[in-house]
Tab-separated table of C-alpha atoms and ligand atoms in Angstrom:
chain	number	residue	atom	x	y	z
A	1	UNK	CA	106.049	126.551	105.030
A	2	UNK	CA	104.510	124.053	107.535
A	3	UNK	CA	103.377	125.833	110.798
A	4	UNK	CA	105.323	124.675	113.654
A	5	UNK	CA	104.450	122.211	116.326
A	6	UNK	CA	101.457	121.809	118.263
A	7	UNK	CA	100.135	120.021	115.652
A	8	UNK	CA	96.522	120.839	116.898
A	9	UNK	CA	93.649	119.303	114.271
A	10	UNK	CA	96.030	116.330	112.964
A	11	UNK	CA	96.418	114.828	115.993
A	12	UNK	CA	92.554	113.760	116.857
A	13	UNK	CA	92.611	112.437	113.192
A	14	UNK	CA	95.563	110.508	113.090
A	15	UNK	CA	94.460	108.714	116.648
A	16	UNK	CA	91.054	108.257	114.504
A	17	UNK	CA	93.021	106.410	111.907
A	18	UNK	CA	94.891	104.349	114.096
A	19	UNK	CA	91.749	103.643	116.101
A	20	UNK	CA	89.952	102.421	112.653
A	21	UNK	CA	87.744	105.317	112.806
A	22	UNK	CA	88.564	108.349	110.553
A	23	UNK	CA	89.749	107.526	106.729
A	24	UNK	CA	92.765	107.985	105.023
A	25	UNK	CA	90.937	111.075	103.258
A	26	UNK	CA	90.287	112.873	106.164
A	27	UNK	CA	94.210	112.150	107.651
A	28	UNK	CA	95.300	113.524	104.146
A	29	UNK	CA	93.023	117.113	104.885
A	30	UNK	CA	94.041	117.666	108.357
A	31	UNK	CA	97.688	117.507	107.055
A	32	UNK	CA	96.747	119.595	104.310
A	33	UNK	CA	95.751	122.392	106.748
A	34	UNK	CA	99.122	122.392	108.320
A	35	UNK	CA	100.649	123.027	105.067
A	36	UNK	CA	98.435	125.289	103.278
A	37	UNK	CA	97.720	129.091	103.830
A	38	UNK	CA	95.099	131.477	103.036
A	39	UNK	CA	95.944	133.442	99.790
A	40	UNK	CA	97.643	130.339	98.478
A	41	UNK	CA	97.707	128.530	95.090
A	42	UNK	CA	96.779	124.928	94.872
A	43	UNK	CA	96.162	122.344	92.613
A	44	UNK	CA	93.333	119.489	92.340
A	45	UNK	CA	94.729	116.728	89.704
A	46	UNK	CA	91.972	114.461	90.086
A	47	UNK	CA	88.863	116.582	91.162
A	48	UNK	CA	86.172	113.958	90.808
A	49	UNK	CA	83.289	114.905	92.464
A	50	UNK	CA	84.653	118.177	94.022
A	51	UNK	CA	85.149	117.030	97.785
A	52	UNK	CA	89.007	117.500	97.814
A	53	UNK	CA	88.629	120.927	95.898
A	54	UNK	CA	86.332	122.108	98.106
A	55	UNK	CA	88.834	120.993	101.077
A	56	UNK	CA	91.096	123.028	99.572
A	57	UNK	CA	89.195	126.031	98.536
A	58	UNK	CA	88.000	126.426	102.148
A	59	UNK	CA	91.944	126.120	103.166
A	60	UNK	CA	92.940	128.747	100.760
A	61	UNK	CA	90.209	131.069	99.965
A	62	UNK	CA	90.773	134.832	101.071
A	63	UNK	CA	87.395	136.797	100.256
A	64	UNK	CA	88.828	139.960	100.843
A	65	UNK	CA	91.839	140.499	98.706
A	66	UNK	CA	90.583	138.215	96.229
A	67	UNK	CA	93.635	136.090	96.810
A	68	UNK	CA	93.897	132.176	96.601
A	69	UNK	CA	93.502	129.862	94.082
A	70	UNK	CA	92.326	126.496	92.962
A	71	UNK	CA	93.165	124.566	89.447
A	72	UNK	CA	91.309	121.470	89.743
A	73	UNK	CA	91.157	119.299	86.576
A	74	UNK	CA	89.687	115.866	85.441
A	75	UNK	CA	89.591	114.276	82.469
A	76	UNK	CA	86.046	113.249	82.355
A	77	UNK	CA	83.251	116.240	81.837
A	78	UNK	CA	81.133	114.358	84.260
A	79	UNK	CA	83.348	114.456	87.078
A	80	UNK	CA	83.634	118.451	86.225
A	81	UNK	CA	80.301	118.921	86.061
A	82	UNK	CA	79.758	117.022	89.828
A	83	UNK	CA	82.502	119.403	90.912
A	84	UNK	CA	80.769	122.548	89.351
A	85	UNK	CA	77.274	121.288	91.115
A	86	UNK	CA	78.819	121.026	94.525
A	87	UNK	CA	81.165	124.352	94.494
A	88	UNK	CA	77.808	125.958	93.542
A	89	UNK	CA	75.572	124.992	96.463
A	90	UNK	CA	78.587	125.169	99.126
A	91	UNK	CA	80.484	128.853	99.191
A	92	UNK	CA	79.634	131.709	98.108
A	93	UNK	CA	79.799	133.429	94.435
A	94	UNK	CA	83.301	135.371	95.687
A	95	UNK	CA	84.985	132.151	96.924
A	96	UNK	CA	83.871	130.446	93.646
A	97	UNK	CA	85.391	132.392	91.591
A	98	UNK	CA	89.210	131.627	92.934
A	99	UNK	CA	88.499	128.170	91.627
A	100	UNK	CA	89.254	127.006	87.518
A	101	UNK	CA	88.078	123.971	86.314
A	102	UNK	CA	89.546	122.320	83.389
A	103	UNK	CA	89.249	119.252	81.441
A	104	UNK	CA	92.229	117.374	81.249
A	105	UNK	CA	95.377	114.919	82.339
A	106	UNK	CA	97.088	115.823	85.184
A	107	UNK	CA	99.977	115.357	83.019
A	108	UNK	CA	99.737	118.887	81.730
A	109	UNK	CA	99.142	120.815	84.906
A	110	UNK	CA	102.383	122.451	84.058
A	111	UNK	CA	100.528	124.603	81.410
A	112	UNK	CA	97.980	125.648	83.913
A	113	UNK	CA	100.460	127.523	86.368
A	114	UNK	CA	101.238	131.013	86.004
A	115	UNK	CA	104.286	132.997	86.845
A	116	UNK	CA	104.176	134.077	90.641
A	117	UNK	CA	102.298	131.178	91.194
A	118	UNK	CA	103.547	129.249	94.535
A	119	UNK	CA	102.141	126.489	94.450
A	120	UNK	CA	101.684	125.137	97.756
A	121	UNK	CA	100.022	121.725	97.350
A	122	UNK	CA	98.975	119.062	94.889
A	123	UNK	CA	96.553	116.643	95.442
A	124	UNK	CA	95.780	113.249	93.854
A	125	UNK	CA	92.968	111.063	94.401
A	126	UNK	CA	93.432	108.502	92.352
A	127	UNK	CA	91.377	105.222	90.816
A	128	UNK	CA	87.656	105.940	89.463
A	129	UNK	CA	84.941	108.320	89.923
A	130	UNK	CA	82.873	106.893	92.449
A	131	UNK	CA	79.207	106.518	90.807
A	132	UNK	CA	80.662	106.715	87.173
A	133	UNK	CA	82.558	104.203	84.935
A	134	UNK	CA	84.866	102.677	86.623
A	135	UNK	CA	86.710	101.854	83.315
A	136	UNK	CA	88.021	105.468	83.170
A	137	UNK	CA	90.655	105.594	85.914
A	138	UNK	CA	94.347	106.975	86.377
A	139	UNK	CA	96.683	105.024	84.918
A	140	UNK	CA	100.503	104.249	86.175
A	141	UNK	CA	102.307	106.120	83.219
A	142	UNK	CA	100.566	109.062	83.387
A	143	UNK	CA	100.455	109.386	87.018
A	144	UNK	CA	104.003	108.738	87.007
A	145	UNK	CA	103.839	111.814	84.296
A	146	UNK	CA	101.889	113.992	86.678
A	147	UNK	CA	104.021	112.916	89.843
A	148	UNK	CA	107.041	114.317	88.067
A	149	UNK	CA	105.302	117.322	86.744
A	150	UNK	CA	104.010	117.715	90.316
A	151	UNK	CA	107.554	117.704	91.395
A	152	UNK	CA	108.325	120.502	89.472
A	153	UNK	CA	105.476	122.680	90.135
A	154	UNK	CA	105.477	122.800	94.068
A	155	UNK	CA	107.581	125.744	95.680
A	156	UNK	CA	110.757	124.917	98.038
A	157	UNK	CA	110.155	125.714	101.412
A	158	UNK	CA	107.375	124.088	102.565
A	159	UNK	CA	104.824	122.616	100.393
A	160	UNK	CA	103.124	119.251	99.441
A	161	UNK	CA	101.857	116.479	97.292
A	162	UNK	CA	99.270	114.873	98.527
A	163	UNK	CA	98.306	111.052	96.669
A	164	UNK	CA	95.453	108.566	97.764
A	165	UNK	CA	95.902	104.954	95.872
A	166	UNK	CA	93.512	102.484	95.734
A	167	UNK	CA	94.403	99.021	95.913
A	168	UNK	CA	91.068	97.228	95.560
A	169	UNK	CA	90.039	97.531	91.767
A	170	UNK	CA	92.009	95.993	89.099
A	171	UNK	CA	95.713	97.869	88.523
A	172	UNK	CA	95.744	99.603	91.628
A	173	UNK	CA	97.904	97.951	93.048
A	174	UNK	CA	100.390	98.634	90.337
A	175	UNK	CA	99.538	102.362	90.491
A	176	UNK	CA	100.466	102.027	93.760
A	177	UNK	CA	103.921	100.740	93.774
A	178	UNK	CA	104.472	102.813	90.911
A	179	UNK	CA	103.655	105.990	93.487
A	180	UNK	CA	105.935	104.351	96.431
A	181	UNK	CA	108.803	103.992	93.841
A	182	UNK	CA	108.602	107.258	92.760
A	183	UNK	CA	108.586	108.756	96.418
A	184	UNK	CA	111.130	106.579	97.448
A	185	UNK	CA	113.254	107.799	94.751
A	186	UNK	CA	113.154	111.527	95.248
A	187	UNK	CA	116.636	112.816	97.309
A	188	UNK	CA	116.314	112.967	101.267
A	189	UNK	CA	118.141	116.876	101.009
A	190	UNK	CA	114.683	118.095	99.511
A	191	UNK	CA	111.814	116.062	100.140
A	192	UNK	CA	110.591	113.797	102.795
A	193	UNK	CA	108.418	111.249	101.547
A	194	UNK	CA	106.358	108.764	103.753
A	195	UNK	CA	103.195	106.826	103.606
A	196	UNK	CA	99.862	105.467	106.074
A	197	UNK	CA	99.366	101.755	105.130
A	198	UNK	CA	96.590	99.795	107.454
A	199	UNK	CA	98.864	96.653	107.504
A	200	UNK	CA	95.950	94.494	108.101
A	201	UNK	CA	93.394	95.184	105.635
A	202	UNK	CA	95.571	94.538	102.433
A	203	UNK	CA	92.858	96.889	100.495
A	204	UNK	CA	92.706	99.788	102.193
A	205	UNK	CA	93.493	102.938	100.513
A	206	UNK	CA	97.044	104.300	101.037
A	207	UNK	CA	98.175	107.688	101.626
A	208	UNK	CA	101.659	108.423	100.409
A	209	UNK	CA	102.708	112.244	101.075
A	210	UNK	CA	105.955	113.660	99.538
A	211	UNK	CA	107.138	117.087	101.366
A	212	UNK	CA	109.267	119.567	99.899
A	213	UNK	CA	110.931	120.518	101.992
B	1	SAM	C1	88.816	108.906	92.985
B	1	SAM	S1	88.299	110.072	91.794
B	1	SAM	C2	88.711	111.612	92.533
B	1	SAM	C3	87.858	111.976	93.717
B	1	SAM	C4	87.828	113.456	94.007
B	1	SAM	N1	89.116	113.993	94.349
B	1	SAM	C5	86.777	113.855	95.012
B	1	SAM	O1	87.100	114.489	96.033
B	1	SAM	O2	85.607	113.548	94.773
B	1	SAM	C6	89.540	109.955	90.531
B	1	SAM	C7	89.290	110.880	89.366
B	1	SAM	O3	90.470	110.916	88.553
B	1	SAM	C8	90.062	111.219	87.244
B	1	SAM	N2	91.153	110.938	86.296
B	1	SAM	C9	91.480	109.762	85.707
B	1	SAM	N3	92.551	109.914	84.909
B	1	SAM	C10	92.908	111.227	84.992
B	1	SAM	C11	93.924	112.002	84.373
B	1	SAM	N4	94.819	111.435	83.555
B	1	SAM	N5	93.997	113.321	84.648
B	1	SAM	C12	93.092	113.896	85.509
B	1	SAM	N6	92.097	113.209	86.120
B	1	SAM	C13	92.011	111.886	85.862
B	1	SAM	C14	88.832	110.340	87.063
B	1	SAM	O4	88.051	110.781	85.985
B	1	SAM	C15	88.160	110.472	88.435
B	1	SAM	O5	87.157	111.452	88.414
């Protein structure tokens, strides 16, 4: 469930963005934090190197009844392994353990989610691991996969999936259209689906947001 309005936080960052001085990745947090509660269960499909599961970690993460979780997955062991390395030197040993790592396609997050599980958010990052081969990126038919999976996953009532495209290395602009179809497909009763396009710099990353409502 979305808190209500003043939406404190998001509004310095979204003047940021329009000023040309906060990214799309910080736009897509701060709206993150107006979705997502402590004691919630989230999911990372593209973790990388761990700075969106960390984002959501420290949204999430209630020490004291142990509750709140994080499934953050990626199909190379590197990017797990950069993702391990910075949970490790940024919270402490309780808050790490509400976060599971696995190795694998987002495609499959379905398997990961328990019964009683609401999940309040997914998040995709999408295109390479910055630093490591850029050859091994997300791919339009499984994202499109994942998208629907994603669909299915998030609980009514409130919650989000969150999806930064890149439209600068080869495909992803594809990827991308391939996301805005998808969005613009879903039905206007359940979901409202929009995106944050910088008109003028054809290559900027894109940050398409689809809330169920
Ligand atoms: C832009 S990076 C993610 C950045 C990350 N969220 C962060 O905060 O550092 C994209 C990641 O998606 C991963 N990836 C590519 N295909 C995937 C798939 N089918 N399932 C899960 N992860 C995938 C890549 O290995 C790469 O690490």
């Amino acid at each position: 469930m979305c808190n209500q309005a003043p939406f404190s936080g998001l509004e310095d960052v979204m003047l940021g963005y329009i000023f040309g001085q906060r990214k799309v990745t910080e736009v897509a947090h701060a709206v993150w934090k107006k979705v997502v509660r402590k004691g919630d269960v989230v999911i990372d499909a593209t973790c990388g190197n761990g700075f969106d599961t960390l984002a959501m970690l420290r949204l999430v993460a209630d020490e004291n009844s142990c509750r709140g979780h994080v499934y953050a997955m990626d199909v190379q062991k590197e990017a797990l392994e950069s993702t391990s390395f910075l949970l490790d030197r940024s919270v402490s040993a309780g808050e790490r353990k509400l976060v599971e790592l696995y190795a694998m396609c987002h495609t499959k997050m379905e398997e990961l989610v328990h019964i009683g599980d609401v999940i309040r958010l997914v998040a995709f990052n999408l295109g390479y691991l910055p630093g490591g081969d850029k050859t091994l990126k997300t791919l339009p038919d499984t994202t499109l996969l994942a998208l629907e999976a994603a669909t299915r996953v998030v609980a009514p009532g409130g919650s989000l999936i969150s999806v930064v495209c890149y439209l600068g290395h080869s495909g992803g602009r594809e990827e991308f259209k391939t996301v805005e179809s998808f969005a613009a497909g879903l039905p206007i009763d359940g979901w409202t689906c929009c995106k944050l396009q910088t008109v003028n710099r054809p290559l900027a990353p894109v940050l398409v947001l689809l809330y169920r409502k």
